[in-house]
Short mmCIF file of C-alpha atoms in Angstrom, two decimals:
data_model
loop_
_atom_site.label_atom_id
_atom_site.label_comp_id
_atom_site.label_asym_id
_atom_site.label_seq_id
_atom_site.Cartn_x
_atom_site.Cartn_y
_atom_site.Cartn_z
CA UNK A 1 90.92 -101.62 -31.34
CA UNK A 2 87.49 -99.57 -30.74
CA UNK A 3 85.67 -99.81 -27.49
CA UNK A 4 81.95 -99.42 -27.66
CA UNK A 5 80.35 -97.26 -25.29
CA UNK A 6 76.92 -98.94 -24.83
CA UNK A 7 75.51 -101.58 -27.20
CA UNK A 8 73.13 -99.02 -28.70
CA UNK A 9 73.08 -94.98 -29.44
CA UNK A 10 69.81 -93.59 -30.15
CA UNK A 11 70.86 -89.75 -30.37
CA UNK A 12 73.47 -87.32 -29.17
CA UNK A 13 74.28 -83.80 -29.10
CA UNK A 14 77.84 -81.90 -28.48
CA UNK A 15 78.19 -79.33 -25.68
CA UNK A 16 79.40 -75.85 -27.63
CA UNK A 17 82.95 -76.37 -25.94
CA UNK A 18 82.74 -79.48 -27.41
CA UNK A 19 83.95 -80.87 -24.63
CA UNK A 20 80.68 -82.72 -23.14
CA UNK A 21 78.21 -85.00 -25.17
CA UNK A 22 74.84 -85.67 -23.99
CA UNK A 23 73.91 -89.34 -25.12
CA UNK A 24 71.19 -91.66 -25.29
CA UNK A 25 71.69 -94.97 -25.32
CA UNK A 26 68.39 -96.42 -26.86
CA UNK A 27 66.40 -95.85 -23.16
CA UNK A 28 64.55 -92.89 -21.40
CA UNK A 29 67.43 -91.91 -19.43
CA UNK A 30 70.28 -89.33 -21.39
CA UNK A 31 73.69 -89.56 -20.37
CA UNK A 32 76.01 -86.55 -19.72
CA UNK A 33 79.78 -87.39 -20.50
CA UNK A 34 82.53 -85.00 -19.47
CA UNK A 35 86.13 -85.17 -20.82
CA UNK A 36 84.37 -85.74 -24.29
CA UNK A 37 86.92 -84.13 -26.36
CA UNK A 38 88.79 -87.30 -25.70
CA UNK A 39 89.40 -89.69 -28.75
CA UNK A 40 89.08 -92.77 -26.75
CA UNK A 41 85.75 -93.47 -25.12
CA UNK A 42 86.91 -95.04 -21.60
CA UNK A 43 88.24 -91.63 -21.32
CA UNK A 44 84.71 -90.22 -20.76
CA UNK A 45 83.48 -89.81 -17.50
CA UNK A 46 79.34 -90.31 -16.94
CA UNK A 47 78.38 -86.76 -15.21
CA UNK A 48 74.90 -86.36 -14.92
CA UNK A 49 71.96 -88.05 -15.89
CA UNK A 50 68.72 -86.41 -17.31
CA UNK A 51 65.83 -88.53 -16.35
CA UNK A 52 62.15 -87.55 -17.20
CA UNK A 53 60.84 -89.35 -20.02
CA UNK A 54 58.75 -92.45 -20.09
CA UNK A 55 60.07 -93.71 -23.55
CA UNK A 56 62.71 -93.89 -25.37
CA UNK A 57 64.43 -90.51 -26.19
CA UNK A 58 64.51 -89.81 -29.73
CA UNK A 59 66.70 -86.95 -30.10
CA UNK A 60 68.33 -84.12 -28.09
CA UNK A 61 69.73 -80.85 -28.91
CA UNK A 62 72.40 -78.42 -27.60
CA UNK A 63 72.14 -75.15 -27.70
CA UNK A 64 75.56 -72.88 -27.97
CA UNK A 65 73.45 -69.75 -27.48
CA UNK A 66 72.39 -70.22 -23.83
CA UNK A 67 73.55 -74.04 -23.18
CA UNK A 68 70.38 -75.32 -23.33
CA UNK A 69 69.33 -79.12 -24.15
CA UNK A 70 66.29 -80.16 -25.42
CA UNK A 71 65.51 -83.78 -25.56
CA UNK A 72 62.13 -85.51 -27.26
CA UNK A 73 60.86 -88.75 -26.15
CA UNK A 74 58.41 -91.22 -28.09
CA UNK A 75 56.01 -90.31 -25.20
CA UNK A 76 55.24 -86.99 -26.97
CA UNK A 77 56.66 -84.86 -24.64
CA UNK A 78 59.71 -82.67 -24.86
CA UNK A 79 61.76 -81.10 -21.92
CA UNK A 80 64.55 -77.81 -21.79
CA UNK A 81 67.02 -78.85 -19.70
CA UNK A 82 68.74 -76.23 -17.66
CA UNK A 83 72.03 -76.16 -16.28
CA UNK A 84 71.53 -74.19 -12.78
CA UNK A 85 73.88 -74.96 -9.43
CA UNK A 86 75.77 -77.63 -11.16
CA UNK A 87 72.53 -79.51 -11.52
CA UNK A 88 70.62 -79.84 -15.15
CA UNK A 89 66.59 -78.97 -14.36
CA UNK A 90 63.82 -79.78 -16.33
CA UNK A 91 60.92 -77.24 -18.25
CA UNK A 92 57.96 -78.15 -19.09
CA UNK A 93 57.11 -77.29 -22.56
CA UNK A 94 53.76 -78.00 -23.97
CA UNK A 95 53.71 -79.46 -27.28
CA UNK A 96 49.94 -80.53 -27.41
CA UNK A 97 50.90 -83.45 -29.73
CA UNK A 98 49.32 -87.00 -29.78
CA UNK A 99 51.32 -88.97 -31.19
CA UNK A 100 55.74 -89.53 -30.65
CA UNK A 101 58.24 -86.85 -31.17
CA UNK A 102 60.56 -88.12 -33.48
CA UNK A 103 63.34 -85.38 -34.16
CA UNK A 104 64.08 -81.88 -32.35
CA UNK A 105 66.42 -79.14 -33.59
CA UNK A 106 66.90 -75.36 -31.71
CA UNK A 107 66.79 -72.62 -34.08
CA UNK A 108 70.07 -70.81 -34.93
CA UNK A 109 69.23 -67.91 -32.26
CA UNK A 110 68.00 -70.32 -29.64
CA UNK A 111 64.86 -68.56 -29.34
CA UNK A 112 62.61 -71.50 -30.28
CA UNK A 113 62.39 -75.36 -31.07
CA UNK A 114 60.99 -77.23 -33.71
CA UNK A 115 60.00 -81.09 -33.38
CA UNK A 116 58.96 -83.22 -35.65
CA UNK A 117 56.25 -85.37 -34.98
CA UNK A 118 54.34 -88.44 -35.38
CA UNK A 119 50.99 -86.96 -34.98
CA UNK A 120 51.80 -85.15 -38.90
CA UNK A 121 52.10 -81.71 -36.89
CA UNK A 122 55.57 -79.83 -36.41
CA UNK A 123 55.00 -77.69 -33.10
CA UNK A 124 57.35 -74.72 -32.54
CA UNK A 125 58.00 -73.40 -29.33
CA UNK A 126 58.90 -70.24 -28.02
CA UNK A 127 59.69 -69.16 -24.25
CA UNK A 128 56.76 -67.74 -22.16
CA UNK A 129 58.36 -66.22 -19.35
CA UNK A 130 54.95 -64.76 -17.98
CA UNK A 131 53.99 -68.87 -17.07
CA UNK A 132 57.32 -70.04 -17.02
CA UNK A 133 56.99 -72.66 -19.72
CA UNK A 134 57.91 -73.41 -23.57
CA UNK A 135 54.57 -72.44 -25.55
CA UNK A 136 54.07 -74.09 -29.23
CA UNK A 137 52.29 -73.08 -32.16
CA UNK A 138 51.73 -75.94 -35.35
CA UNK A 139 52.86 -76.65 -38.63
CA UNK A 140 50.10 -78.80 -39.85
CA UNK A 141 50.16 -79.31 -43.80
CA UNK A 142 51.81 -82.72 -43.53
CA UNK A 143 50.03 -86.12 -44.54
CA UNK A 144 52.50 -88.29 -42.53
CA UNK A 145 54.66 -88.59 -39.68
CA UNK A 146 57.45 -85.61 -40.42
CA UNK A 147 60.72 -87.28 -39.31
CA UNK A 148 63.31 -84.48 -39.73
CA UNK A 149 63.50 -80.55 -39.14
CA UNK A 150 66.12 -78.37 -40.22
CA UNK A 151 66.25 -74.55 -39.31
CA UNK A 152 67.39 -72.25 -42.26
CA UNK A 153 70.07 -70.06 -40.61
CA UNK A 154 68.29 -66.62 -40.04
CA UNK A 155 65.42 -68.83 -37.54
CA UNK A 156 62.97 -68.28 -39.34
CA UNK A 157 62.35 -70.79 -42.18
CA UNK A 158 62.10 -74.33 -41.43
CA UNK A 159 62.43 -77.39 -43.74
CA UNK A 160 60.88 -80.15 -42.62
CA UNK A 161 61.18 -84.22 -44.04
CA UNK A 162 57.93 -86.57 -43.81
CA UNK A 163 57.21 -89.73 -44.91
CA UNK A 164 54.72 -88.60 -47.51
CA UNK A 165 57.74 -88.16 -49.60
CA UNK A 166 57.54 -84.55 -49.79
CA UNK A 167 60.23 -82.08 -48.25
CA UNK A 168 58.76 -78.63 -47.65
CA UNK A 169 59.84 -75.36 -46.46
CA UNK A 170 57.74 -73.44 -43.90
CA UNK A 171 57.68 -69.92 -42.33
CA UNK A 172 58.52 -70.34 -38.89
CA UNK A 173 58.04 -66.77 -38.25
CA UNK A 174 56.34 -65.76 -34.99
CA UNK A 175 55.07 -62.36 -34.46
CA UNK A 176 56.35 -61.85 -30.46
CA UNK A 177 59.75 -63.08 -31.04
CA UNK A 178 61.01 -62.50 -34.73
CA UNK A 179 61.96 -59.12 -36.52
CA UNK A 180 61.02 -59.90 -40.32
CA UNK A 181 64.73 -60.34 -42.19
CA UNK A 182 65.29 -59.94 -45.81
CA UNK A 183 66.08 -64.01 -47.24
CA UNK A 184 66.82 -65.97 -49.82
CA UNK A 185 62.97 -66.66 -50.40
CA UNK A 186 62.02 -62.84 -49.63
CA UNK A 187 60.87 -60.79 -46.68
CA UNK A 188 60.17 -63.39 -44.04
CA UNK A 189 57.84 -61.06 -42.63
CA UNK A 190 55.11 -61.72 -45.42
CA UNK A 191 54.20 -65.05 -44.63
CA UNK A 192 52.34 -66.03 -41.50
CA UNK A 193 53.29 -69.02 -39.40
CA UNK A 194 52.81 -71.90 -40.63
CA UNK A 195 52.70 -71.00 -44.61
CA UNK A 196 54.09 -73.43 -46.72
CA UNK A 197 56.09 -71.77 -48.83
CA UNK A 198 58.03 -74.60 -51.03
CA UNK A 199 57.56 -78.36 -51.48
CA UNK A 200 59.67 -81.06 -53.09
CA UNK A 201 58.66 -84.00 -54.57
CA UNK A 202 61.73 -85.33 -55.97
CA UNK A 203 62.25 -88.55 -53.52
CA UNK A 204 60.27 -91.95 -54.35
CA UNK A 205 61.57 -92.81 -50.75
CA UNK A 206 60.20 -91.49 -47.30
CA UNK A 207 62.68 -88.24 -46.45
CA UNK A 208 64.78 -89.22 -43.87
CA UNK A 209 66.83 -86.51 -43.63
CA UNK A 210 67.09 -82.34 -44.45
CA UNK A 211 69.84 -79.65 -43.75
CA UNK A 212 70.72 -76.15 -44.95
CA UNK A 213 73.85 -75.22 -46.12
CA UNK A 214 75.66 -72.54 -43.68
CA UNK A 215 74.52 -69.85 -45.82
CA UNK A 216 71.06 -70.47 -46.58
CA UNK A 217 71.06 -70.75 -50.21
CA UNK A 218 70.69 -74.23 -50.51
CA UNK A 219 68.90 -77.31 -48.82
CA UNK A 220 69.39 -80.77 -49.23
CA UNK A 221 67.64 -83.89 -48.17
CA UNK A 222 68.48 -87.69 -48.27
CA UNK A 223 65.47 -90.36 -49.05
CA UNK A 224 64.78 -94.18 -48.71
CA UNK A 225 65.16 -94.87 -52.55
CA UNK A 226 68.80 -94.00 -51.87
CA UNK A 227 68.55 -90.10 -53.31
CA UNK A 228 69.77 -87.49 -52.20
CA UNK A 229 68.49 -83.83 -53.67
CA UNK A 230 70.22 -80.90 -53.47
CA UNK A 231 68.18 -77.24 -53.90
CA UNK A 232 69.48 -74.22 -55.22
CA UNK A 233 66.94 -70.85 -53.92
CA UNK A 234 69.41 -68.73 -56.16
CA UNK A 235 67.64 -65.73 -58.24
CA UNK A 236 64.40 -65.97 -56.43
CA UNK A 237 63.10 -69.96 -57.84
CA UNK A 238 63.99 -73.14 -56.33
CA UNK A 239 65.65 -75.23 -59.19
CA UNK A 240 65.52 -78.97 -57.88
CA UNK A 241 68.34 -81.42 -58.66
CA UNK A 242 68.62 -85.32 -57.65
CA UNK A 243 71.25 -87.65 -57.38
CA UNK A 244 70.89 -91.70 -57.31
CA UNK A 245 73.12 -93.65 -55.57
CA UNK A 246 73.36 -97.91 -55.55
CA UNK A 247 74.13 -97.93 -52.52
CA UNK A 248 71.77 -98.11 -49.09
CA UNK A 249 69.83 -95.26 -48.68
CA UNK A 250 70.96 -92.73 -46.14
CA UNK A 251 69.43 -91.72 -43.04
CA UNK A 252 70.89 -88.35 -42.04
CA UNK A 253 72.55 -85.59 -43.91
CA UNK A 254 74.85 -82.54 -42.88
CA UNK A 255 76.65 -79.65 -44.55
CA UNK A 256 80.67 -79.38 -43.87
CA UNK A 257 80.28 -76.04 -45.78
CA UNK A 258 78.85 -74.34 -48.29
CA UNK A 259 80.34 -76.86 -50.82
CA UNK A 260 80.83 -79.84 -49.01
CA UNK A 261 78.01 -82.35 -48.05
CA UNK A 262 78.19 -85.66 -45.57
CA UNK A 263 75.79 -88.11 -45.50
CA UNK B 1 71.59 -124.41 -61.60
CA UNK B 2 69.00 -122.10 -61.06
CA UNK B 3 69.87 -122.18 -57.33
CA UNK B 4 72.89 -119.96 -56.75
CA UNK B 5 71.21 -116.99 -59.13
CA UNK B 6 67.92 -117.04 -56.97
CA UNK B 7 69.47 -117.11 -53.48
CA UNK B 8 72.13 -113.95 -54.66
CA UNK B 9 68.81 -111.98 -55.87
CA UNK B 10 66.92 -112.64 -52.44
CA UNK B 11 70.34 -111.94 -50.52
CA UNK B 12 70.31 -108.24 -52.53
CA UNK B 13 66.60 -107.93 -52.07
CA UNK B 14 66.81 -108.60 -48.25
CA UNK B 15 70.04 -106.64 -47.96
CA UNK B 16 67.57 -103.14 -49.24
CA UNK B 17 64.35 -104.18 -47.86
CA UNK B 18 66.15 -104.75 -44.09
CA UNK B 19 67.06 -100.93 -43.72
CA UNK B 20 64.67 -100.45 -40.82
CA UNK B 21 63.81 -97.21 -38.00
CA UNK B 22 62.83 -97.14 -34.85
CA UNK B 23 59.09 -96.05 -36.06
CA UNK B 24 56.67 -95.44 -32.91
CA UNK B 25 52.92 -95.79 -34.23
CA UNK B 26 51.26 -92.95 -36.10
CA UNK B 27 47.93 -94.26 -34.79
CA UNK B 28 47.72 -95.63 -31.43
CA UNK B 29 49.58 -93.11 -29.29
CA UNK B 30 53.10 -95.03 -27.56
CA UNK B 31 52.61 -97.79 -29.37
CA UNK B 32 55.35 -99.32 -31.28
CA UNK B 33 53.81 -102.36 -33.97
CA UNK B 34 55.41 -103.71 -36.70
CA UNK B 35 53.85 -101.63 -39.69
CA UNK B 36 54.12 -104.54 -42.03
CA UNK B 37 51.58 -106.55 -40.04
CA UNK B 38 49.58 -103.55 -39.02
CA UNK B 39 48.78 -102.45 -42.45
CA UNK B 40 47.22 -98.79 -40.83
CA UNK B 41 49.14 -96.43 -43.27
CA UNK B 42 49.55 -97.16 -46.63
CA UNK B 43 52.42 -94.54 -47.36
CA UNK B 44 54.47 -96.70 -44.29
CA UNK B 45 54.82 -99.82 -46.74
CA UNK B 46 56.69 -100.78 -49.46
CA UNK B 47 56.15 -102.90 -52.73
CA UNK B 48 56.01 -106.22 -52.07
CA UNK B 49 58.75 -108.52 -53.98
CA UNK B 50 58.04 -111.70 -55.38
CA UNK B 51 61.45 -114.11 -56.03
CA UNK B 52 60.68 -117.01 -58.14
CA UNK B 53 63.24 -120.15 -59.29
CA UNK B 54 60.44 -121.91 -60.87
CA UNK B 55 56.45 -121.94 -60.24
CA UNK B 56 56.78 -123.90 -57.58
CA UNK B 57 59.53 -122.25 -55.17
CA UNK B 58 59.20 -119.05 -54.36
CA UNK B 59 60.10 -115.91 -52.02
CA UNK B 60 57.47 -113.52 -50.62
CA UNK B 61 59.29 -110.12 -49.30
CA UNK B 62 57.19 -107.55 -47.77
CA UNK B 63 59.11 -104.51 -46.54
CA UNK B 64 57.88 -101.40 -44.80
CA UNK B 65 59.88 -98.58 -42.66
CA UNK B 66 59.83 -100.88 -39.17
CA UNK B 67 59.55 -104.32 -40.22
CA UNK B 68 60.26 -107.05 -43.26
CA UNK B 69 57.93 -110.17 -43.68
CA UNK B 70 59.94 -112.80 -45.46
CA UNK B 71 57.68 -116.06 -46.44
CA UNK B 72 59.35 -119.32 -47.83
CA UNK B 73 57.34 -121.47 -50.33
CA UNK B 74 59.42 -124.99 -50.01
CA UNK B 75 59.92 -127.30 -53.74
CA UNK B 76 57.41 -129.76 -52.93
CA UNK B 77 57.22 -132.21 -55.84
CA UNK B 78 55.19 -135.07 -54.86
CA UNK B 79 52.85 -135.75 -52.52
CA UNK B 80 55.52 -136.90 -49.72
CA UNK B 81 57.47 -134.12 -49.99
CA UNK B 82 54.05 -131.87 -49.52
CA UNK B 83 53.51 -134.16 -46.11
CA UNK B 84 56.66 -133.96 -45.04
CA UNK B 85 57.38 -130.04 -45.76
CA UNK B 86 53.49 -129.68 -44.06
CA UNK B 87 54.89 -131.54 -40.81
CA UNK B 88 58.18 -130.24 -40.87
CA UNK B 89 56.84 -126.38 -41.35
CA UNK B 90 54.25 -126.93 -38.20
CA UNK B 91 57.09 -128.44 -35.96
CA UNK B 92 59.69 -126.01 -36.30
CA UNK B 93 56.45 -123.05 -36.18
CA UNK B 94 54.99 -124.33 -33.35
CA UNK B 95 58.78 -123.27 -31.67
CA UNK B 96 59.16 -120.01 -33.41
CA UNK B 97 59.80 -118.66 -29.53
CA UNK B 98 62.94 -120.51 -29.95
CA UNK B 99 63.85 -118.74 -33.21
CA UNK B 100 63.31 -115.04 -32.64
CA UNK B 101 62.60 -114.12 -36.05
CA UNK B 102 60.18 -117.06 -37.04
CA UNK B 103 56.02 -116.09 -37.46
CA UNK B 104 53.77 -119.03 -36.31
CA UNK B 105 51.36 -118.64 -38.60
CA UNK B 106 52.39 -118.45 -42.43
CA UNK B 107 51.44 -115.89 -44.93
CA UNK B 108 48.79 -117.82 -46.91
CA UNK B 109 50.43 -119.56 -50.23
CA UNK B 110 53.53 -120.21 -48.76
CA UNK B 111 54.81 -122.66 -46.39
CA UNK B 112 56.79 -120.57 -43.67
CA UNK B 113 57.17 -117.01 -42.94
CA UNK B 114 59.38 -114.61 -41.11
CA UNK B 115 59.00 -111.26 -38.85
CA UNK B 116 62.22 -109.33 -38.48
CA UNK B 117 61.67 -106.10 -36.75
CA UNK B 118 63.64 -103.09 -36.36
CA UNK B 119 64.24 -104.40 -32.37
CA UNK B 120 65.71 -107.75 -33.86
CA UNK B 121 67.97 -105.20 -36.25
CA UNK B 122 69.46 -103.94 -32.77
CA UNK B 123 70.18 -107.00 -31.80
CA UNK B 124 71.30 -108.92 -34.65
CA UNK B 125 73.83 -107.82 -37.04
CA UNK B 126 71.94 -107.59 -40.14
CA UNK B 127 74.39 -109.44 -42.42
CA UNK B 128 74.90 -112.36 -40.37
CA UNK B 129 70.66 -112.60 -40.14
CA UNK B 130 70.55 -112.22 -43.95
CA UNK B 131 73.62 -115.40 -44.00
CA UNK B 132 71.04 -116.68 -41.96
CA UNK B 133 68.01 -116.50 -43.95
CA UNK B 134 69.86 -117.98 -46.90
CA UNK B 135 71.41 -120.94 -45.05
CA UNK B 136 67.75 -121.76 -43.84
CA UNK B 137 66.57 -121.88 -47.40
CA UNK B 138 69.82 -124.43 -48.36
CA UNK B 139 69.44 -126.64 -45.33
CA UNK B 140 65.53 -126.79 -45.31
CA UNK B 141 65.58 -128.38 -48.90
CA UNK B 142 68.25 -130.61 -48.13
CA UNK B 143 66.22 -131.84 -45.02
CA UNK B 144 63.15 -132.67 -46.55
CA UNK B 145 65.41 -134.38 -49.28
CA UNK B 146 66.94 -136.40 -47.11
CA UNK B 147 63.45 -137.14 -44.90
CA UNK B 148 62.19 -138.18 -48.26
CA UNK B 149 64.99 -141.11 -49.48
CA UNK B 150 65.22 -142.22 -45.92
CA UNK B 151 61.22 -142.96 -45.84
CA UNK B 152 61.40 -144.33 -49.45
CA UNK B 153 64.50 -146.44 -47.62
CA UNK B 154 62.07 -147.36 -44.47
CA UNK B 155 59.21 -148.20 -46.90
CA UNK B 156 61.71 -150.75 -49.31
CA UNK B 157 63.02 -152.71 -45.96
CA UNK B 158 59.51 -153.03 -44.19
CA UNK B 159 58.65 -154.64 -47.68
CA UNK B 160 61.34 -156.87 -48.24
CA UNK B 161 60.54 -158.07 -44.43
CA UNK B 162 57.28 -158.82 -45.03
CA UNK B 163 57.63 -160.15 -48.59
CA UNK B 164 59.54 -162.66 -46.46
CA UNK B 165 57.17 -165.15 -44.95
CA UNK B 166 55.96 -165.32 -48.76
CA UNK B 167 58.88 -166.57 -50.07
#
């Protein structure tokens, strides 16, 4: 017999113990449960609440570099949450978007954030310590609301999913923060930010979903006409491969490992 | 029976086109509209389905990536039946508060149309509103079926009354 734990669950993120989950349940507030590790959820106990946002809180993530959340609201604003004397604070972080933030990822290192917008630009932000706030710079080659970002595992590619049924990889690299890193798509230090460097155009559907394998060497995204496409950046090309399914299309996919995919 | 075929195709149809997102506007800024009524971004909606039994019933189904527009166009045969779907149609319209899902106005060249929005989709359970779609398709025929022989009914027995005095 399953117990629900509110009648709706917008987004969530784990704590790296694993042992707290930050959830929102389809409202501006997010809810910090303790005792998450759990398997039943009356177990969980409500611990703090992160309130800030004016509407509804599209997604959050948990960094397990320095335990930081970020959460992104449909009132195009995101906040860094930080947990200092046993209390989580807010930072400000200037995203200089128009439009609702619809999906928010930290980068492998933790160094920077990307969120994907509404207003068809992906900001990126870094840490400015000199003003005390979360700086962005913009992605801006999409045609449509981008509702998915996936970081590539050396931070500093980033695929992003629009609904302009393209998938596209871009070069998150920022000059301040990143040492250039030999990767599967060559030196990351020859792009600039913001340079497209790939595109896809395999889905008839809106791309609802992107992820990189653990290693790097492959993406994969899941679209509305019930696809999901796999890419292989072995020997230097991207070959492009999709599969149909009859099913409902999916919304969100993930990598177990290098070989196994959930979606 | 052409019935059983065309209500499985617009369960299947409405199944797919009912996979719906929380979508906040791309162009007013925290704004949340139903796309499918909107019509701002093109890329946001989908093809339009047409179900037909025969040329004269029909199902309109209008997907996009927040909302679904379903509209009904109700086997009217004669010219009672077109009255009585007409009244019908405006009556249970005028109380589309009560129904949730129901548009007042219809989409034009049909008889009655329904809004089902990602918020309803919280809600709701979807299979239980797609049940519900269907079962409104059975029963409304079966109404205006039964409106029709008991006004034909009506009709005979104020007759035969006033035949009466005649005879």
């Amino acid at each position: 017999m399953s117990t629900k734990l509110a009648d709706g669950v917008t987004c969530h993120a784990w704590s790296p113990d694993r042992k707290r989950i930050a959830v929102c349940e389809n409202s501006e507030r997010v809810y910090i449960y303790k005792n998450a590790d759990k398997p039943s959820v009356t177990d969980w106990v409500k611990e703090h609440e992160l309130v800030g946002h004016d509407l509804v809180v599209s997604a959050i993530d948990w960094s397990p570099v320095h335990n930081k959340i970020v959460t992104c609201s449909h009132d195009r604003n995101a906040f860094v949450w930080t947990f200092t004397d046993n209390e989580w604070k807010p930072s400000l972080s200037i995203l200089r978007i128009n439009r609702a933030a619809l999906d928010v990822k930290w980068s492998p290192d933790g160094t920077k954030f990307a969120v994907a917008s509404g207003a068809k630009v992906v900001p990126v932000c870094h840490y400015e310590s000199h003003n005390d706030w979360w700086i962005s710079k913009m992605i801006k080659k999409h045609k449509s609301t981008v509702t998915s970002v996936a970081w590539h595992p050396n931070s500093q590619l980033l695929a992003t999913g629009s609904t302009d049924f393209r998938c596209r990889v871009f070069s998150a690299f920022i000059k301040d923060i990143d040492r250039p890193t030999n990767s599967i798509l060559g030196d990351t230090g020859r792009f600039s930010f913001g340079d497209q460097i790939v595109d896809f155009d395999a889905s008839n559907g809106w791309v609802e979903g992107v992820a990189w394998s653990p290693s790097g060497n492959q993406l994969a995204f899941v679209g509305h006409d019930s696809s999901i496409s796999f890419v292989d950046f072995e020997g230097g090309s991207s070959v492009c491969k999709s599969l149909k399914s009859k099913e409902l299309p999916n919304q969100k996919v993930m990598f177990l490992s290098d070989t196994v995919v959930v979606a | 029976n052409t019935l059983k075929p065309y209500l499985d195709c617009i369960r299947t149809t409405l199944t797919a086109a009912l996979c719906l997102r929380n979508f906040p506007s791309q162009i007013v800024e925290r704004h949340n509209k139903p796309e499918v009524e909107v019509r701002g971004s093109r890329e946001l909606l989908l093809q339009p389905i047409v179900v037909s039994r025969n040329e004269n019933e029909r199902c309109l189904i209008e997907p996009a990536i927040n909302s679904v527009r379903v509209s009904i166009r109700i086997k009217q045969a004669d010219e009672i039946e077109e009255i009585l779907t007409h009244k019908f149609s405006r009556f249970l319209m005028q109380r589309a508060e009560q129904f949730v899902i129901l548009r007042r106005k219809p989409v034009s060249g049909y008889d009655l149309s329904f809004l089902i929005t990602h918020k309803h989709l919280e809600d709701l359970w979807k299979h239980k509103l797609v049940d519900f779609v269907i079962q409104f398709m059975e029963d409304i025929d079966r109404e205006i079926n039964g409106m029709k022989i008991s006004v034909n009914t009506r009709a005979r027995i104020v007759a035969h009354e006033f035949m009466k005095q005649f005879a």
